[in-house]
XYZ file of C-alpha atoms in Angstrom:
631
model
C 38.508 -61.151 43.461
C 39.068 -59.265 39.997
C 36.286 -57.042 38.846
C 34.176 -57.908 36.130
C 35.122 -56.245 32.826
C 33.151 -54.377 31.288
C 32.395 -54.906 27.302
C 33.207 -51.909 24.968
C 29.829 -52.667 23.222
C 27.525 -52.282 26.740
C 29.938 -49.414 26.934
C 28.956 -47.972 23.233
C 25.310 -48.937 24.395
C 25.147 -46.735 27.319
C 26.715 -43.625 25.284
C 24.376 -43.652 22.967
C 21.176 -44.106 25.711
C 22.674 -40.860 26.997
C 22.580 -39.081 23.519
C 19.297 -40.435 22.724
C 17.408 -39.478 26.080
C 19.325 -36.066 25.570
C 18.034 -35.525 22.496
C 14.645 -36.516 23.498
C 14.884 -34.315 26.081
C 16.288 -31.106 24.145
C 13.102 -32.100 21.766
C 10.992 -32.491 24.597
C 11.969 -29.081 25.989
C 11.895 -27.429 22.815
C 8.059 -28.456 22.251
C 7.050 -27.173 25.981
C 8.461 -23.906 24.611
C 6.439 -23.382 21.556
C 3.241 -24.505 23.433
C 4.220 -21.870 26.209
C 3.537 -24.729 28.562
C 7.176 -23.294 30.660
C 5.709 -19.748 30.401
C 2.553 -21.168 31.670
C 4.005 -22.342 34.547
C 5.599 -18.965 36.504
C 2.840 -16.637 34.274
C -1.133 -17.650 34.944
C -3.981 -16.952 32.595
C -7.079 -15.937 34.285
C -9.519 -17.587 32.725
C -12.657 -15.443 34.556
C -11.292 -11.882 33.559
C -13.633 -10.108 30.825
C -10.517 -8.028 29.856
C -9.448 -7.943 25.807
C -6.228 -7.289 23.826
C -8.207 -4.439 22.058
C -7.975 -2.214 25.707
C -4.070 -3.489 25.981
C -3.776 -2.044 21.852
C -6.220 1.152 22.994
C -3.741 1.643 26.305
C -0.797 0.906 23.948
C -1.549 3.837 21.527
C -3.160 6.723 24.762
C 0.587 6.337 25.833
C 1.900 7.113 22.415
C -0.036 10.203 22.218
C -2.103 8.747 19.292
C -6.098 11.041 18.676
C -7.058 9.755 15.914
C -7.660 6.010 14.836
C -9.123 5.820 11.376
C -11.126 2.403 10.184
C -13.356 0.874 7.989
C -15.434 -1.162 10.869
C -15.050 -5.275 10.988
C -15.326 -8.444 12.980
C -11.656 -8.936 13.695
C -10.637 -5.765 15.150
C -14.658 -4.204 16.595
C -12.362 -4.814 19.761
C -9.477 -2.412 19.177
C -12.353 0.286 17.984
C -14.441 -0.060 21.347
C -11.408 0.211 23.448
C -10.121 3.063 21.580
C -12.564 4.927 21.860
C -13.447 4.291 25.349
C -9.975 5.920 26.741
C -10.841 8.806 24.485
C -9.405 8.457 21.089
C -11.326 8.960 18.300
C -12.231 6.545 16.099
C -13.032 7.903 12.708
C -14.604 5.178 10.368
C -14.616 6.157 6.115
C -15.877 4.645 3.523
C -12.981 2.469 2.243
C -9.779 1.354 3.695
C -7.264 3.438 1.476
C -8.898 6.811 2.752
C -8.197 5.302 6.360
C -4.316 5.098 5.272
C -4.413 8.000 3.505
C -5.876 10.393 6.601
C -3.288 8.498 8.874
C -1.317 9.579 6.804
C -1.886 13.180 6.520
C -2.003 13.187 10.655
C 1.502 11.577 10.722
C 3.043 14.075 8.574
C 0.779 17.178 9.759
C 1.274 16.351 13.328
C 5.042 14.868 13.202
C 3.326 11.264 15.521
C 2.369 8.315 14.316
C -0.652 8.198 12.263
C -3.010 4.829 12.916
C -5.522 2.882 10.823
C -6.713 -0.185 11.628
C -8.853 -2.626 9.111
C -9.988 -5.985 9.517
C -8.566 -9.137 7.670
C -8.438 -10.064 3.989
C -9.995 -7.685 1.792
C -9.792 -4.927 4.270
C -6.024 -5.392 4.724
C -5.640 -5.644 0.677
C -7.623 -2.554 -0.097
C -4.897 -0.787 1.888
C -1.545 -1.627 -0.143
C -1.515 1.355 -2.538
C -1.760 3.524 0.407
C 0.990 2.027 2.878
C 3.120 2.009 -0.797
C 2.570 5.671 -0.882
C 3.115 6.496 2.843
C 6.423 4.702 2.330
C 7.455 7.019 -0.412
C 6.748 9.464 1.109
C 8.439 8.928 3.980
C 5.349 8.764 6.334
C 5.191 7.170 9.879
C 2.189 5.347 9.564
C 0.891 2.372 11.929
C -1.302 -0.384 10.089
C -3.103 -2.537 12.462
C -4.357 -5.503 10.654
C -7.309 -7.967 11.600
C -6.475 -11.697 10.839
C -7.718 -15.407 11.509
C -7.323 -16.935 14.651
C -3.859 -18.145 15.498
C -4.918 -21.672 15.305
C -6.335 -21.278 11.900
C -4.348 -19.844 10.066
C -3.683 -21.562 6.871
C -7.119 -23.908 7.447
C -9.017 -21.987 5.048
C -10.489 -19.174 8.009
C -12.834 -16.698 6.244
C -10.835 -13.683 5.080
C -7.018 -15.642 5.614
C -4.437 -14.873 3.888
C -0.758 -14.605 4.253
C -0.772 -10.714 4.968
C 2.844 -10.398 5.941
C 4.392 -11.307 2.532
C 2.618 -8.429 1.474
C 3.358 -5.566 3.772
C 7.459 -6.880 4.066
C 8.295 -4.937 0.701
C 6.483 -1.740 2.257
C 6.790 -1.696 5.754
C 10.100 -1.009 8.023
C 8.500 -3.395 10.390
C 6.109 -6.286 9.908
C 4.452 -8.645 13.191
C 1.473 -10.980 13.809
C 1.057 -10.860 17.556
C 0.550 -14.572 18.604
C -0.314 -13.727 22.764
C -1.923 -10.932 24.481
C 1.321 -10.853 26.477
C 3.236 -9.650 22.839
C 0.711 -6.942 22.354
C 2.094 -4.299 24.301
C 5.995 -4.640 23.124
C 5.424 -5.208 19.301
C 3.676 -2.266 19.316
C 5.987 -0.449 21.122
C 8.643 -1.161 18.705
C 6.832 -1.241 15.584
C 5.398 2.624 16.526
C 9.579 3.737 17.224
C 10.323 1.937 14.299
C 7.676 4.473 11.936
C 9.366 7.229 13.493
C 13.152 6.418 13.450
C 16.103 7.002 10.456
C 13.961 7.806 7.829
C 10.323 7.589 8.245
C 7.671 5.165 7.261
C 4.808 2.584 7.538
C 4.894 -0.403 9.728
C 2.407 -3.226 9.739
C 1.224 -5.199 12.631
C -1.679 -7.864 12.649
C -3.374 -9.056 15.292
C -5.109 -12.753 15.141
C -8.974 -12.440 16.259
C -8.387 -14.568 19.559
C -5.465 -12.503 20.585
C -8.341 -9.477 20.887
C -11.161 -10.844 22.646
C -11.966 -11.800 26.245
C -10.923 -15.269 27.010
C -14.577 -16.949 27.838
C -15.373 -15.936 23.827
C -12.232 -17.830 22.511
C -13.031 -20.783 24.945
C -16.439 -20.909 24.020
C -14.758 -21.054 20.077
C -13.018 -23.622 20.946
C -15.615 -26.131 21.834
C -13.388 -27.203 25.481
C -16.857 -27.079 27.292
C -17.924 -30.780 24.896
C -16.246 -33.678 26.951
C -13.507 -35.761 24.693
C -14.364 -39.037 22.749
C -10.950 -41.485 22.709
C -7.611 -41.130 23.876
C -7.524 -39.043 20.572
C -10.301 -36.227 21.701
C -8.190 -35.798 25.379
C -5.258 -35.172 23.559
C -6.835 -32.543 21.459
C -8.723 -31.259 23.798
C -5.647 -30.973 26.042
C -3.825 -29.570 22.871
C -6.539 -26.746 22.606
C -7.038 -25.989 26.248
C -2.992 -25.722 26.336
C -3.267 -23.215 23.437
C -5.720 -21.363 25.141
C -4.259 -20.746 28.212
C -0.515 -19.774 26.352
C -3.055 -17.300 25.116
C -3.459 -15.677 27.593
C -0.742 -16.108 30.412
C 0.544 -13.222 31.771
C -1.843 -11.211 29.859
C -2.756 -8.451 32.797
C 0.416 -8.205 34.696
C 2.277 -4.493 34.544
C 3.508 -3.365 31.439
C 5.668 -0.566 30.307
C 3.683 1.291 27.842
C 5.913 4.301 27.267
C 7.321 4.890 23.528
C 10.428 3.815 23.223
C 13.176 5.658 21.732
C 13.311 7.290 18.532
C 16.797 7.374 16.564
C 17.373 10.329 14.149
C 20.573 10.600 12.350
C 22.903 13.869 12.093
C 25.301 15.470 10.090
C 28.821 15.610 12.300
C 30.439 19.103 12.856
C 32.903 18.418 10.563
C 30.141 18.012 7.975
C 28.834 21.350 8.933
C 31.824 23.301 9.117
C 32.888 22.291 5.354
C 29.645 23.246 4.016
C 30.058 26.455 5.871
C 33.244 27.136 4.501
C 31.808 26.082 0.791
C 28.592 28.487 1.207
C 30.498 31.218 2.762
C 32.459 31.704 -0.533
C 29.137 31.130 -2.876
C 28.162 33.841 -5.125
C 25.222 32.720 -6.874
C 23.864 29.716 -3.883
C 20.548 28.556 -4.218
C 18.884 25.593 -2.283
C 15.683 22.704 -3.167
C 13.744 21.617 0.031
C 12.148 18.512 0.073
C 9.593 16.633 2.407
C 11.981 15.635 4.499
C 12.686 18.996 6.672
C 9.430 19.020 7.290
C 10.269 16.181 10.050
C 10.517 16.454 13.474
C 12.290 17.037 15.803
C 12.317 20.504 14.403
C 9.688 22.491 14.340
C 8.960 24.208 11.017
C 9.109 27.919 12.017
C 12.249 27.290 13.323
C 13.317 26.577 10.834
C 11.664 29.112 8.313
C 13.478 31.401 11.023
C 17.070 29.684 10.135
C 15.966 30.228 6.243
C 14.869 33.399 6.516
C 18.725 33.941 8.277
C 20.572 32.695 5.466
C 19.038 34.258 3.084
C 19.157 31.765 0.120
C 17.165 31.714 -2.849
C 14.927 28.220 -1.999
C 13.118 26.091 -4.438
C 10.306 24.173 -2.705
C 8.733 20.796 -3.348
C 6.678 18.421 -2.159
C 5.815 19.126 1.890
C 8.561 22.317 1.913
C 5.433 23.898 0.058
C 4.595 26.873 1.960
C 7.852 27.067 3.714
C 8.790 30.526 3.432
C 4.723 31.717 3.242
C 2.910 33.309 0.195
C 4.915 36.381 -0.978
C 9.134 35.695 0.760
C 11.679 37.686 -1.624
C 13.442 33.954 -0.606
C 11.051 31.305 -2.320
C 11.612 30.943 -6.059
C 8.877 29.349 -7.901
C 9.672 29.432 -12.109
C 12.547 28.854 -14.114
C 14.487 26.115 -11.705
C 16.234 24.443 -14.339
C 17.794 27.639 -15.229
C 18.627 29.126 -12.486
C 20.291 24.859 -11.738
C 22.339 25.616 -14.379
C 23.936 29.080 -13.564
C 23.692 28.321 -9.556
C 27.527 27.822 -8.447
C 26.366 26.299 -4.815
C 23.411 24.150 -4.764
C 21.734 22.594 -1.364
C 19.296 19.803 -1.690
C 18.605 19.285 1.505
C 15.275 16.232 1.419
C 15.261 16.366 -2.175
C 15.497 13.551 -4.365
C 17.230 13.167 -7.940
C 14.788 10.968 -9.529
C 12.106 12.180 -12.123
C 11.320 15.257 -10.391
C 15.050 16.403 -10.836
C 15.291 14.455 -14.085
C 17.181 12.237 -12.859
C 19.624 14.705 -12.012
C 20.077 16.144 -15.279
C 19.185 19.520 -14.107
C 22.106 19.800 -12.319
C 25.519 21.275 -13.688
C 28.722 19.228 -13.327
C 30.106 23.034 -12.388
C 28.252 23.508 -9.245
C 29.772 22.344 -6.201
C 26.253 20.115 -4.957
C 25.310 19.142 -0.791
C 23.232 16.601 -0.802
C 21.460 16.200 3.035
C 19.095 12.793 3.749
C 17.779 10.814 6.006
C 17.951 7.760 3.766
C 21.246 6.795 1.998
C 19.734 5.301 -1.678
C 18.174 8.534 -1.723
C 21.107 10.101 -0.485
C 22.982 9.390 -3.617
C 19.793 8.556 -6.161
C 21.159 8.283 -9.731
C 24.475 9.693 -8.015
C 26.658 7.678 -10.624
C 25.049 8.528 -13.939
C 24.215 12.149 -14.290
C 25.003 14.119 -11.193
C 27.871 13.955 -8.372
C 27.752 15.556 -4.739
C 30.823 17.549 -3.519
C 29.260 16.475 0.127
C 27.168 13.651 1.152
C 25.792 13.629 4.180
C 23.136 11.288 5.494
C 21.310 12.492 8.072
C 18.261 14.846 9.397
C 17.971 17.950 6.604
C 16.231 20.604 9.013
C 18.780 20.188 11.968
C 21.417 20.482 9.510
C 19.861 23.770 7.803
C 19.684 25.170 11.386
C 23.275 24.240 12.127
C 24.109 25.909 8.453
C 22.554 29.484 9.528
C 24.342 29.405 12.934
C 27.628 28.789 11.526
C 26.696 31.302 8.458
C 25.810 34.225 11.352
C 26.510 37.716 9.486
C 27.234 35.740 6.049
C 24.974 37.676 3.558
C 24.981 36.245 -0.500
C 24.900 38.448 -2.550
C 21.498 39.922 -3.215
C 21.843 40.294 -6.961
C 21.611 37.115 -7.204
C 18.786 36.602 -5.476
C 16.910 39.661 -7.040
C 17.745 38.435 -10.616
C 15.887 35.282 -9.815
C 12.998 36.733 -8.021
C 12.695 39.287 -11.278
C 12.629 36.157 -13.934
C 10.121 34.684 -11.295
C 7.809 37.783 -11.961
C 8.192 37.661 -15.313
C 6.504 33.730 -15.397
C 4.272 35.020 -13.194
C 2.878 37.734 -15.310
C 2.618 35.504 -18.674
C 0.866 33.047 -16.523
C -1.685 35.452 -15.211
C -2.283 36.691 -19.179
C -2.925 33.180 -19.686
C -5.478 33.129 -17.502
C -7.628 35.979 -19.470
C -7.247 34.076 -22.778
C -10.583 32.617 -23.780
C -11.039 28.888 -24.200
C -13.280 27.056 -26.669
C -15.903 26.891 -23.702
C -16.729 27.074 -20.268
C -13.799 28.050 -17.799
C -10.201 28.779 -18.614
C -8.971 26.715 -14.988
C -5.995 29.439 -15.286
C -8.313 32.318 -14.200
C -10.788 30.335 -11.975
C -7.180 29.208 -9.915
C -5.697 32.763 -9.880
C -9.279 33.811 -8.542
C -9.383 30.711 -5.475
C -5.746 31.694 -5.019
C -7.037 35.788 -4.037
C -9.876 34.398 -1.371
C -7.796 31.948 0.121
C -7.165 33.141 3.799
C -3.985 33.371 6.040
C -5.110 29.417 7.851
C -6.070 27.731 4.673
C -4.923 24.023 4.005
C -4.090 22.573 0.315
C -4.501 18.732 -0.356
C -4.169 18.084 -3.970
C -5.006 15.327 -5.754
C -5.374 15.069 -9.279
C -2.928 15.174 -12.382
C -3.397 18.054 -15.101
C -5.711 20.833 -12.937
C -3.883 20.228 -9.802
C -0.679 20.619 -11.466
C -1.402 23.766 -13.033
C -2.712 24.935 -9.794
C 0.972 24.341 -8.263
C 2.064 27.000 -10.304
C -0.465 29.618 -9.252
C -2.030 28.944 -5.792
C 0.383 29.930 -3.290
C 0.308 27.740 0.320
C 0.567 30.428 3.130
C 2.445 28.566 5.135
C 4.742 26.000 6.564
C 2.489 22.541 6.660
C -0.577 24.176 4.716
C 0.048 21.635 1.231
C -0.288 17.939 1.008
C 0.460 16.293 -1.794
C 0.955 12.477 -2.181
C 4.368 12.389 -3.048
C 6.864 10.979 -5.510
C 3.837 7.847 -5.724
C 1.786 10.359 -7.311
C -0.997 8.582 -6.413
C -4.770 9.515 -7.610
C -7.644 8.982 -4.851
C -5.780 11.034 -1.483
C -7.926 13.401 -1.782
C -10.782 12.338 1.118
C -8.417 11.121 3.516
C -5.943 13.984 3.448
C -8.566 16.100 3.812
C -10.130 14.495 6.831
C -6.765 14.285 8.849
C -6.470 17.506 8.085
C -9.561 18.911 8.789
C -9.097 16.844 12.290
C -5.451 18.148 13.086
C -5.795 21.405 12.047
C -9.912 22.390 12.680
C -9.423 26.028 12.519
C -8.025 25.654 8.692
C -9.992 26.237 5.805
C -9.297 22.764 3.861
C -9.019 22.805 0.364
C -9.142 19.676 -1.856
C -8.002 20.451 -5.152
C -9.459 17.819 -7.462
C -9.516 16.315 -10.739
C -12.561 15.383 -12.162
C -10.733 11.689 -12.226
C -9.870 11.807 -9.187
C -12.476 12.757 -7.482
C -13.911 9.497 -8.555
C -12.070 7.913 -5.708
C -13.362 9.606 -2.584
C -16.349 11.474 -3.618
C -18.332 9.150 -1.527
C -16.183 10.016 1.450
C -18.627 13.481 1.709
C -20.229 11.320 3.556
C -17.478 10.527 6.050
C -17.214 14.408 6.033
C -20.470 14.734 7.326
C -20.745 12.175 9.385
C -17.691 13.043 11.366
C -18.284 16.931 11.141
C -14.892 17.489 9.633
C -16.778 20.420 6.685
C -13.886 20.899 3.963
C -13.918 22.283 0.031
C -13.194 20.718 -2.276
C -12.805 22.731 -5.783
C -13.162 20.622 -9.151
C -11.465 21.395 -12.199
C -14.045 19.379 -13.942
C -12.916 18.942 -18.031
C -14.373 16.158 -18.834
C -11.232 14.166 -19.469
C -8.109 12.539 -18.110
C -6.032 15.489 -19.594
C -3.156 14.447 -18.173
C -2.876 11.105 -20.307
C -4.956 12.528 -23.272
C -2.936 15.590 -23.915
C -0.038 12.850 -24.906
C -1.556 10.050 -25.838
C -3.551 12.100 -28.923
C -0.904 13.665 -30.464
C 1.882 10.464 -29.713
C -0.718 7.850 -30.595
C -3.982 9.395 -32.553
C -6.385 8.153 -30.323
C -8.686 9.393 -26.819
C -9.635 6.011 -25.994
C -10.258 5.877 -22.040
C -9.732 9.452 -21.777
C -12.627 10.943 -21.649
C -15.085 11.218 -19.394
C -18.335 13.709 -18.848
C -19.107 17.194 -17.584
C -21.141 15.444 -14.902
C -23.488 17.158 -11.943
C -20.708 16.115 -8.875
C -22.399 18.775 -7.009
C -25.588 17.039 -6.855
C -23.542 13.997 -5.566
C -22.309 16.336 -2.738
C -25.862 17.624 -2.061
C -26.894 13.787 -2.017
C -24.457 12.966 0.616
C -25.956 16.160 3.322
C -23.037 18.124 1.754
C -23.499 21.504 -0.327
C -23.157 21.184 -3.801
C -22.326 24.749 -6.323
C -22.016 24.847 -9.600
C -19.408 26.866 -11.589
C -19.422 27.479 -15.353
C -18.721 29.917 -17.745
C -22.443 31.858 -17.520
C -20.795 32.652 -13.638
C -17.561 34.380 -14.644
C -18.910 37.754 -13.884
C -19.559 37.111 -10.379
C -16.775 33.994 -9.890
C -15.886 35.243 -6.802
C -19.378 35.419 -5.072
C -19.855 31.662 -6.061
C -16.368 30.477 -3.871
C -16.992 33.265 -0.961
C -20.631 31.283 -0.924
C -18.488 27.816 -0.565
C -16.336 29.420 1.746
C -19.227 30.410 3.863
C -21.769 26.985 3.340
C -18.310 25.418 4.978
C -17.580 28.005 7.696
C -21.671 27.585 8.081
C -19.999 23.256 8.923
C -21.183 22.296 5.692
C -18.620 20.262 3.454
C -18.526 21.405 -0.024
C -18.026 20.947 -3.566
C -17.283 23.512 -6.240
C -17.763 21.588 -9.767
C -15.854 23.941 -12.164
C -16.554 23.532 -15.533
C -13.429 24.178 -17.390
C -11.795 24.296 -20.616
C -8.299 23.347 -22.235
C -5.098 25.797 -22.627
C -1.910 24.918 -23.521
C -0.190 26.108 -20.351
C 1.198 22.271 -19.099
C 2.147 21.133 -23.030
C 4.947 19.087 -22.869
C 4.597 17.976 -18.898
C 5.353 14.164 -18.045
C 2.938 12.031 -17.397
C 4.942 8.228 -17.737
C-alpha cells in the first residue's frame, strides 16, 4: 500500500507552529525572568522574617571599614540609619545634605576609605549635586546612598520621584538603583571598589523604599491582605504578590561582604629608570605636588621621607599642602612662575595644567616636563596648546615619587639652586609681613590678624578653607604643619565646605585643633551647621575674615564694570549666631589689636574647653591679591 503524501503546505504549516510556540515560549521564558518567578523557584522569600535591607547596607559598609555615615534624616532610608548605627557606626545627621557630602568627603580623603552619606529621595538627593560635582573634581571616593520610590512606583507620580540616575551618571564612576534585597550586598560591593580604583571618585547608589524595609511593611503597602474583585483583581493581585516575593527571595542566605579589589595604576620600570636618568643630569629641578599623592596606598610620611631624600625644591597645591611641614628648606611657596621659567627639569606629579597652571602657560618649552596621573585627560590637560611633556606617564604619583628617590640614592641637585629659591621665597615673605603692619581705612588689616593665627597655631592643627578673597590671602601666610592638615575644595572651588570639612575632620582627626577659615560669604552656607557641631560634640574654630563684601568679585567687577551691585554685604554680629546655636561667639575688631592674641588663645581655649567657636574678624581692604582671578 503506498503511503500517503504529505502536502508541502501542512508541511509549511507545521514549521511555522514550531516557530510560533518557540517564540512564545522564548517570550514566555523571558517574562518569568523579569518577574524573578525562576529565581523564585530554587531561592525562597520568608515572608515572617522582621529582617530589613538597611542591616544588609549597615553589614555591607562594617565590612568595608566605614565609621562614619553622615545624613540629613528621612522616610526612605530611617532604615539604613537604625541599622548603622546599631553595628556601631556612627551616624552623624547635619543640617543640609551638601554638608553630609562635603564631611564624607573630607573623611574619604583624610582617612584614604570611602567616605558615606546617605539622604532620602527627591529634594534630599538634589540638594547633594554640587557636592558629589566637587568630590569628583577632586578626585574623592565618596559613596552616595540615595532614598527613592518604591520599585513599583516609580514613574506613577510617588512623593519625592524623580529620575535620580540621569543626574548622578555625569558625576559618578558608578551609578545603581538596587531593585531586590538580594542586589544589595554586591552593588555595593562594587560601587565602594569602584570610588577607590584608577583615579578616585563619587559613586551613587539608590535604594527603592521597599527594598529597605521588613517584608510584612511592604505587604501591608501593598494591600494583598483585601481579597480580589474579577478575574482582573486575581491577576493583579497575583502580579503584586509575585513582585513581592521577587523582593525578597534569597534575601538572608550567606553573602560575601568583603571589599573587593581595588585597582591602582603604576608607572613601569622603564618609566622610572628614564626619569632617573633625566633628573640625575638636572641642574636647576624643581617639582609641583598635587592632590593626588596624597592617595593611598602610600602613606604620606613615606613619602615626605622619599621627598625629603631627593631633595627637590617642591611647589605644593591643593591636598600636598603641608607636605614637607611648616619651615622645610624643600617647600617653595612665592615666585612659582619664575622659578617655571628658569627650572630646566620640572615634575608635576598630581598636578593639573588647567587654570591653576594657566593653562600651562607657566611652563617653558625649554624644560624637559614629567607629567605623573592617575587619570589620562588630566594626564595631558591642555597638552596640545601651550605645554608638551618629555614623559607621560599615567599612573599613581606617590608610588612613583618613592620609586624616583630609590633610584636617585646618593643623587644630590645642586643646592644653589635650591637656596636661590628659598632666598627669593624670603624675600615675598618679608614684603608680605610689612604688608601686614600697613594701616587700613578701618578695622583689621586681615594681613596681620593671619600672620598673628598663623604664630598660635599648634604642631596638630587642621586647615579647612572655604572662602574666596580672605582665604586666599591666608594661603600665602598660614603655614599647614603637616602632611593632611589643609582641606581645600579643589579645582570646583566651591563656596559652602566649610561645616562639613570641618566635621569629618574634627571626627577623623579629634586630637586636631580644626580651623575653618571663612569668608564672611561663605560662611553663609554652614553657619547653621554650629549646631551640628554641638550636637555631635565635634568643637572646631572657625576664624572670619568678615569685610563686609564679596571682595573677591567686587575687587574686579568695580574697576572692569563701575558698579558693587550684589557685592556687598554687612559687618554683621556672626558671633552672636554662634552663641545662639550653644557655640561661643568672640568678637575681633580693630579696638582689640593690642591684645589680638589674647582674643584667639581665648578661642583656642573656649574650644579645647569642647566649645565650637567663632572668631568674627572685622577687617579691612589692602591691595595684596590685586590682579587675582576670580572667572
Amino acid at each position: 500500500m503506498e503511503p500517503a503524501a504529505v502536502s508541502p503546505s501542512s508541511s509549511c504549516c507545521s514549521a511555522w507552529l514550531l516557530v510560533l510556540l518557540g517564540a512564545l515560549g522564548t517570550a514566555l521564558f523571558g517574562v518569568a525572568h523579569r518577574l524573578g518567578l525562576i529565581y523564585q523557584f530554587w531561592h525562597k522569600a520568608e515572608p515572617k522574617s522582621t529582617r530589613h535591607g538597611g542591616e544588609l547596607v549597615a553589614e555591607a559598609l562594617k565590612a568595608h571599614g566605614v565609621r562614619y555615615l553622615f545624613t540629613l534624616v528621612g522616610g526612605h532610608i530611617s532604615p539604613i540609619l537604625v541599622a548603622s548605627e546599631k553595628l556601631g557606626i556612627r551616624v552623624v545627621d547635619t543640617r543640609h545634605e551638601a554638608t553630609a557630602v562635603f564631611a564624607a568627603d573630607a573623611v574619604a580623603r583624610l582617612s584614604g576609605t570611602i567616605g558615606v552619606a546617605a539622604v532620602t529621595a527627591g529634594p534630599g538627593v538634589t540638594n547633594t549635586v554640587t557636592a558629589v560635582k566637587n568630590a569628583q573634581m577632586a578626585e574623592s571616593p565618596v559613596l552616595l546612598i540615595g532614598g527613592a520610590a518604591a520599585t513599583l512606583q516609580k514613574g506613577r507620580g510617588a512623593l519625592q520621584d524623580i529620575d535620580q540616575l540621569c543626574l548622578f551618571k555625569p558625576l559618578c564612576k558608578f551609578c545603581a538603583s538596587v531593585r531586590t534585597v538580594r542586589d544589595i550586598v554586591p552593588t555595593l560591593r562594587r560601587a565602594i571598589a569602584a570610588a577607590q580604583s584608577g583615579t578616585p571618585g563619587p559613586v551613587f547608589v539608590e535604594f527603592p523604599i521597599d527594598v529597605l524595609y521588613p517584608y510584612h511593611l511592604v505587604e501591608k503597602e501593598l494591600n494583598l491582605s483585601r481579597p480580589p474583585r474579577g478575574l482582573l483583581g486575581r491577576v493583579i493581585n497575583w502580579y503584586l504578590g509575585s513582585h513581592l516575593r521577587n523582593l525578597y527571595a534569597g534575601a538572608w542566605e550567606t553573602r560575601d561582604f568583603s571589599p573587593l579589589p581595588v585597582e591602582v595604576p603604576h608607572a613601569t620600570a622603564e618609566q622610572v629608570q628614564q626619569c632617573v636618568e633625566l633628573v640625575s643630569r638636572a641642574k636647576k629641578p624643581v617639582m609641583l605636588l598635587g592632590s593626588q599623592v596624597t592617595l593611598p596606598p602610600t602613606p604620606v610620611e613615606e613619602l615626605r621621607e622619599a621627598l625629603e631624600a631627593l631633595r627637590i625644591p617642591c611647589f605644593l597645591g591643593g591636598m600636598a599642602r603641608g607636605m614637607l611641614g611648616r619651615d622645610s628648606p624643600l617647600h617653595i611657596r612665592q615666585n612659582r612662575r619664575d622659578a617655571l621659567k628658569e627650572a630646566d627639569v620640572v615634575i608635576l606629579a598630581g598636578t593639573v595644567c588647567d587654570f591653576r597652571l594657566s593653562y600651562g602657560r607657566v611652563l617653558s618649552r625649554r624644560s624637559t616636563i614629567i607629567a605623573v596621573n592617575r587619570d589620562r585627560a588630566q594626564l595631558l590637560r591642555n597638552a596640545d596648546l601651550f605645554w608638551k611633556p618629555h614623559i607621560a606617564i599615567q599612573g599613581d604619583a606617590s608610588s612613583f615619587l618613592l620609586r624616583l628617590a630609590q633610584g636617585l640614592k646618593g643623587y644630590l641637585p645642586p643646592q644653589d639652586w635650591a637656596r636661590s629659591l628659598k632666598d627669593e621665597d624670603h624675600s615675598k615673605e618679608k614684603t608680605n609681613r610689612e604688608k601686614s603692619e600697613e594701616p587700613t581705612e578701618q578695622h583689621l588689616n586681615p594681613l596681620k590678624l593671619l600672620h598673628h593665627v598663623d604664630n598660635l597655631l599648634p604642631e596638630n592643627s587642621l586647615l579647612v578653607s572655604d572662602g574666596g578673597d580672605f582665604v586666599g590671602s591666608a594661603a600665602y601666610i598660614v603655614r599647614p604643619r603637616g602632611p593632611l592638615r589643609w582641606l581645600d575644595p579643589g579645582a570646583f572651588g566651591t563656596l559652602g565646605v566649610g561645616g562639613g570639612f570641618a566635621l569629618g575632620a574634627k571626627l577623623c582627626r579629634p586630637d586636631c585643633e580644626v580651623w575653618i577659615l571663612y569668608g564672611d560669604g561663605s560662611l553663609g552656607y554652614s553657619v547653621m551647621e554650629f549646631d551640628t557641631f554641638v550636637r555631635h560634640k565635634t568643637p572646631v574654630i572657625a576664624l572670619v575674615g568678615n569685610d563686609a563684601c564679596w571682595s573677591q568679585i567686587s575687587r574686579e567687577q568695580v574697576p572692569l564694570l563701575g558698579s558693587n551691585v550684589a557685592c556687598g554685604l554687612a559687618y554683621l554680629d556672626y558671633h552672636l549666631v554662634a552663641d545662639a546655636l550653644g557655640g561661643k561667639g568672640f568678637l575681633l575688631g580693630r579696638q582689640d589689636e593690642a591684645h589680638m592674641d589674647s582674643v584667639i588663645q581665648a578661642a583656642q581655649e573656649a574650644c579645647r574647653a569642647g566649645r565650637p567657636t567663632l572668631i568674627n574678624a572685622l577687617i579691612g581692604r589692602t591691595s595684596f591679591r590685586d590682579g587675582s582671578i576670580s572667572v
